[in-house]
mmCIF file of C-alpha atoms in Angstrom:
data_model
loop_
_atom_site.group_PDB
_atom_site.id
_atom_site.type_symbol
_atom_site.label_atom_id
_atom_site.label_comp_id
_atom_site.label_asym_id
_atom_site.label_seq_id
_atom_site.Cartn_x
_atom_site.Cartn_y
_atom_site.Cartn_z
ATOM 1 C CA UNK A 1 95.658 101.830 115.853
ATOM 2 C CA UNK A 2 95.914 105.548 116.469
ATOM 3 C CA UNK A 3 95.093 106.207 113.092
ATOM 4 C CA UNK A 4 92.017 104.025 111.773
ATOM 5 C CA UNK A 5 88.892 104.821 112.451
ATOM 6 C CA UNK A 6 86.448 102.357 112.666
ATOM 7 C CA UNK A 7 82.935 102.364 111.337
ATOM 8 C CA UNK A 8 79.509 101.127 112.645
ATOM 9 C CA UNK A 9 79.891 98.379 110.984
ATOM 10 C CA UNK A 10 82.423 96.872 113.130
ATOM 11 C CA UNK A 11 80.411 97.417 116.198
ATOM 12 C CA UNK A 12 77.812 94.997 116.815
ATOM 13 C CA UNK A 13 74.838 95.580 119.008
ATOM 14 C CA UNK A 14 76.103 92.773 121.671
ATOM 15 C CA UNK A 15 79.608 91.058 121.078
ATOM 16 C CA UNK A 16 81.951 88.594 122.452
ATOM 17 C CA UNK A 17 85.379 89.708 124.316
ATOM 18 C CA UNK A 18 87.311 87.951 121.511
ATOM 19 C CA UNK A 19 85.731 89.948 118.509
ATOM 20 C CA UNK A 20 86.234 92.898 120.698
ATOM 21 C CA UNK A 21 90.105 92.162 121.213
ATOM 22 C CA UNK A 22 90.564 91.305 117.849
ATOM 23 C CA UNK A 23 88.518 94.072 115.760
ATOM 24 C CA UNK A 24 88.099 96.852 117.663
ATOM 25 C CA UNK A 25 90.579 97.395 120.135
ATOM 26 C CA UNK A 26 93.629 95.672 118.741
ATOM 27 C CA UNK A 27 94.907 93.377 121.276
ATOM 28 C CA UNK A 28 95.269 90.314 122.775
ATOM 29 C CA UNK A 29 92.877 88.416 124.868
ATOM 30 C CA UNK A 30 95.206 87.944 127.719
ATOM 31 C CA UNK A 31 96.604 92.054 127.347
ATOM 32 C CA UNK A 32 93.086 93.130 127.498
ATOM 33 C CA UNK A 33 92.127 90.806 130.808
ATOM 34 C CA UNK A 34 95.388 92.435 132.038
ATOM 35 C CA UNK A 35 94.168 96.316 131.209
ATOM 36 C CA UNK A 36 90.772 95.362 132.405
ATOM 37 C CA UNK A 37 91.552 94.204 135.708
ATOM 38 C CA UNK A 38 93.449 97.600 136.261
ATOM 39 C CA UNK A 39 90.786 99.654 135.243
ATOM 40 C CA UNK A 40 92.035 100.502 131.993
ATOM 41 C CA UNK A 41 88.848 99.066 130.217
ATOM 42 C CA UNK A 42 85.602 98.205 131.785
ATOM 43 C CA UNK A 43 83.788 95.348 133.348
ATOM 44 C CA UNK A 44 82.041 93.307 130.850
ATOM 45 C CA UNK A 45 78.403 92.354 131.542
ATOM 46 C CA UNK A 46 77.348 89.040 131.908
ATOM 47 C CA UNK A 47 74.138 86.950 130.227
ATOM 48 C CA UNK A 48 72.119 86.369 133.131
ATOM 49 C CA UNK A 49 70.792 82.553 131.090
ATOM 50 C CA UNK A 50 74.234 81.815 129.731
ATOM 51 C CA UNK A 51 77.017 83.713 132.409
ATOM 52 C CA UNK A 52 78.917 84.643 129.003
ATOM 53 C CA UNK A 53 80.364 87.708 129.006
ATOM 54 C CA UNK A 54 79.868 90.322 126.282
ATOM 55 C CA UNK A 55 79.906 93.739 125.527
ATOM 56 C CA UNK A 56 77.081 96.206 124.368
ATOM 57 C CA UNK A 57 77.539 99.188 121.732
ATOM 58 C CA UNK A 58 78.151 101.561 123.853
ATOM 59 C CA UNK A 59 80.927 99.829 125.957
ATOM 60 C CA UNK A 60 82.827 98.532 122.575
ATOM 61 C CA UNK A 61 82.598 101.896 121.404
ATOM 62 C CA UNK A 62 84.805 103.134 124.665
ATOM 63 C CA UNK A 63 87.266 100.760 124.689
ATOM 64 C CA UNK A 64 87.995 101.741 120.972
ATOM 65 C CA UNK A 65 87.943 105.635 122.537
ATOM 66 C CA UNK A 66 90.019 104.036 125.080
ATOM 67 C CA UNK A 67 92.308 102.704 123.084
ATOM 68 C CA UNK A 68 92.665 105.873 120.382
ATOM 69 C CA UNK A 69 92.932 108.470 122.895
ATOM 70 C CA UNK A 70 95.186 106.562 126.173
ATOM 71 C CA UNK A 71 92.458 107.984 128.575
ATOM 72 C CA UNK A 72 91.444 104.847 130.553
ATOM 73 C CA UNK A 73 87.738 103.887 132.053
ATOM 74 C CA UNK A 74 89.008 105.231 135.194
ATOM 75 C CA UNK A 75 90.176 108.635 133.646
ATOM 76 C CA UNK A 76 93.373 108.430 134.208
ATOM 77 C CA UNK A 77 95.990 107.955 131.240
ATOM 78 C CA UNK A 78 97.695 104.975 129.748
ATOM 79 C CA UNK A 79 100.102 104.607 127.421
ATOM 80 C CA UNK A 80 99.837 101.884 124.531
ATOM 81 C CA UNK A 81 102.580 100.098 123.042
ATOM 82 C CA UNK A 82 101.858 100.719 119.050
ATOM 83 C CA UNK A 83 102.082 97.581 116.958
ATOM 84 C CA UNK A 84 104.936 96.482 116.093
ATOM 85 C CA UNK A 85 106.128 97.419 112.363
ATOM 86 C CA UNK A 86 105.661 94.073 110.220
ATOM 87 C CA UNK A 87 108.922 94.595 107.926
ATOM 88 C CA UNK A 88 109.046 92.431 105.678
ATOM 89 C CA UNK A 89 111.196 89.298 107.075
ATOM 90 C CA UNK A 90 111.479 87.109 104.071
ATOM 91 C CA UNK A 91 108.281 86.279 102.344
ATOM 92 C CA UNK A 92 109.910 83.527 100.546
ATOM 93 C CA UNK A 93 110.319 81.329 104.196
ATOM 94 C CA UNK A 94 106.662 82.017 104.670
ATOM 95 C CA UNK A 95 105.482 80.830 100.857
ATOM 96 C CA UNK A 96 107.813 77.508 101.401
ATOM 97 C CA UNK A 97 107.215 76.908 105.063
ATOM 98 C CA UNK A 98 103.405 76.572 103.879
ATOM 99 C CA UNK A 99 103.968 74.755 100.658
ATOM 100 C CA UNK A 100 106.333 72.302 102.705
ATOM 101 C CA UNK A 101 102.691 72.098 104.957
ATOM 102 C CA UNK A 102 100.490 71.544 101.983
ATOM 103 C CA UNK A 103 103.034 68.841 100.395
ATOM 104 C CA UNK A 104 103.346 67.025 103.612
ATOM 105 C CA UNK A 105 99.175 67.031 104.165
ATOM 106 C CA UNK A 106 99.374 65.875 100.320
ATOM 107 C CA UNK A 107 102.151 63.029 100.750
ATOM 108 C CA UNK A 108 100.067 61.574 103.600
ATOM 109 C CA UNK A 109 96.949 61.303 101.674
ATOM 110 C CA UNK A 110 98.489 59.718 98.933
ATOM 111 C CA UNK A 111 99.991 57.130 101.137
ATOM 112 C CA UNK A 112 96.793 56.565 102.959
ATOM 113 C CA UNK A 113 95.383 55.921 98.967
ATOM 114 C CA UNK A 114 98.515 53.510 98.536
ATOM 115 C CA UNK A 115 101.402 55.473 97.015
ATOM 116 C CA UNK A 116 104.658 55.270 98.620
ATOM 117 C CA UNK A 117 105.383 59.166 98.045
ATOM 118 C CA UNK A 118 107.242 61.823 100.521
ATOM 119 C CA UNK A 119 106.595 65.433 101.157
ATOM 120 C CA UNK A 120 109.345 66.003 98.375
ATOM 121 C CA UNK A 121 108.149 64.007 96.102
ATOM 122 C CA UNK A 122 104.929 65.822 96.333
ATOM 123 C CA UNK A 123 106.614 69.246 96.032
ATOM 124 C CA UNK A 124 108.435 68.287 92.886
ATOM 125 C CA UNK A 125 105.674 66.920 91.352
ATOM 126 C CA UNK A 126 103.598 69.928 92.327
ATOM 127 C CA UNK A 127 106.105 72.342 90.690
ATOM 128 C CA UNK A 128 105.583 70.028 87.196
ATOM 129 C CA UNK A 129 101.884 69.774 87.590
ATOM 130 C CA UNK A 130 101.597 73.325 88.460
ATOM 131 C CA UNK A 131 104.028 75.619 87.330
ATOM 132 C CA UNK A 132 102.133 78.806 87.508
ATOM 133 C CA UNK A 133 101.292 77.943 91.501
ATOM 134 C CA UNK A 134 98.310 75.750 93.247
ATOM 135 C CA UNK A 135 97.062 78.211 95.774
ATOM 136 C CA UNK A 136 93.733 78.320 93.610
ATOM 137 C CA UNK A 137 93.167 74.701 93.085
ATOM 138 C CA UNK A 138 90.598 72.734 94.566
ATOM 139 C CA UNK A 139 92.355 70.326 96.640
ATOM 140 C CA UNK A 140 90.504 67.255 95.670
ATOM 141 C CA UNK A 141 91.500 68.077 91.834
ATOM 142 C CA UNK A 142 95.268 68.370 93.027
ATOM 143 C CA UNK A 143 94.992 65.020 94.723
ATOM 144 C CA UNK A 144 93.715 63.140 92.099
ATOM 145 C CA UNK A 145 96.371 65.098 89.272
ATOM 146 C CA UNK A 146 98.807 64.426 91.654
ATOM 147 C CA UNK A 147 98.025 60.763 92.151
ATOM 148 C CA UNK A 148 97.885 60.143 88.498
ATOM 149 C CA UNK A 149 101.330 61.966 87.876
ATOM 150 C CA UNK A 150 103.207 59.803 90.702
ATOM 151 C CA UNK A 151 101.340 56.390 89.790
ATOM 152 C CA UNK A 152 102.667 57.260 86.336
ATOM 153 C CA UNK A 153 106.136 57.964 87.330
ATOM 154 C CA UNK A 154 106.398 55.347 89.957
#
C-alpha cells in the first residue's frame, strides 16, 4: 500500500464504503468499521433521501493519506499491518480446485439434459476435447462438445 499511488481516476466524486475499502484504502469492510470507530478514519456522511452512507472526494482522498502516511483523522499515529506477501502456495491446487468446480457445474448440466456422467467423467473428457485448456471457451459450446463426446462414448 505504502508504495502505490493512486490516481484521480480511482476517486470518484461520491462513493460507497465498499469501493472505498476495496480500491483505495486496502482493507476490509469490517477492519475499516473497526479503524473508523476509533478515529482512525472519518465519519462517513449520510444521503439525507436514501440514509446510505458514502464518501465525497475529499474524504476518500484522506483515508488514502491516512492510510500511506499512519497519521490518523484524529492526528495521532497508527500503525498498519502491510499485506501479507502472496508467495506463491501451489498454483497447480488453485488451477484443479477450479477445474474440479467447472467439471462438477458441467456434470450436473449434462445430467439435468439426460446423461448419466460424473464430475470425472467430465474432466477426462475435457482434457480430450480440449487439450490446449477451456478457460476461453464459451460455455454453451463446451456443453454441447461435451455432450456429443459422452453420448458418443456412452
Amino acid at each position: 500500500m505504502a508504495g502505490r499511488k493512486l490516481s484521480d481516476k480511482h476517486f470518484k466524486p461520491a462513493c460507497t464504503i465498499s469501493y472505498l475499502c476495496q480500491n483505495i484504502v486496502g482493507l476490509s469492510r469490517a477492519q475499516f468499521y473497526n479503524l473508523q470507530r476509533d478515529g482512525v478514519f472519518p465519519a462517513a456522511k449520510i444521503d439525507e433521501k436514501t440514509g446510505r452512507k458514502y464518501f465525497t472526494i475529499d474524504q476518500q482522498k484522506e483515508c488514502y493519506n491516512i492510510r500511506t502516511s499512519g497519521i490518523s483523522h484524529k492526528g495521532e499515529f497508527y500503525l498498519f499491518y502491510e499485506p501479507r506477501s502472496s508467495a506463491p502456495s501451489s498454483p497447480k491446487k488453485k488451477t484443479a480446485s477450479k477445474a474440479d468446480a467447472k467439471s462438477i457445474e458441467l456434470a450436473d448440466t449434462l445430467t439435468h439434459m439426460g446423461l448419466e456422467v460424473d464430475a470425472a467423467q467430465v474432466s477426462e473428457a475435457l482434457k480430450l476435447i480440449y487439450p490446449e485448456g477451456h478457460s476461453k471457451i464459451d460455455d454453451g459450446l463446451m456443453i454441447r462438445e461435451l455432450f456429443r463426446f459422452l453420448k458418443q462414448n456412452a
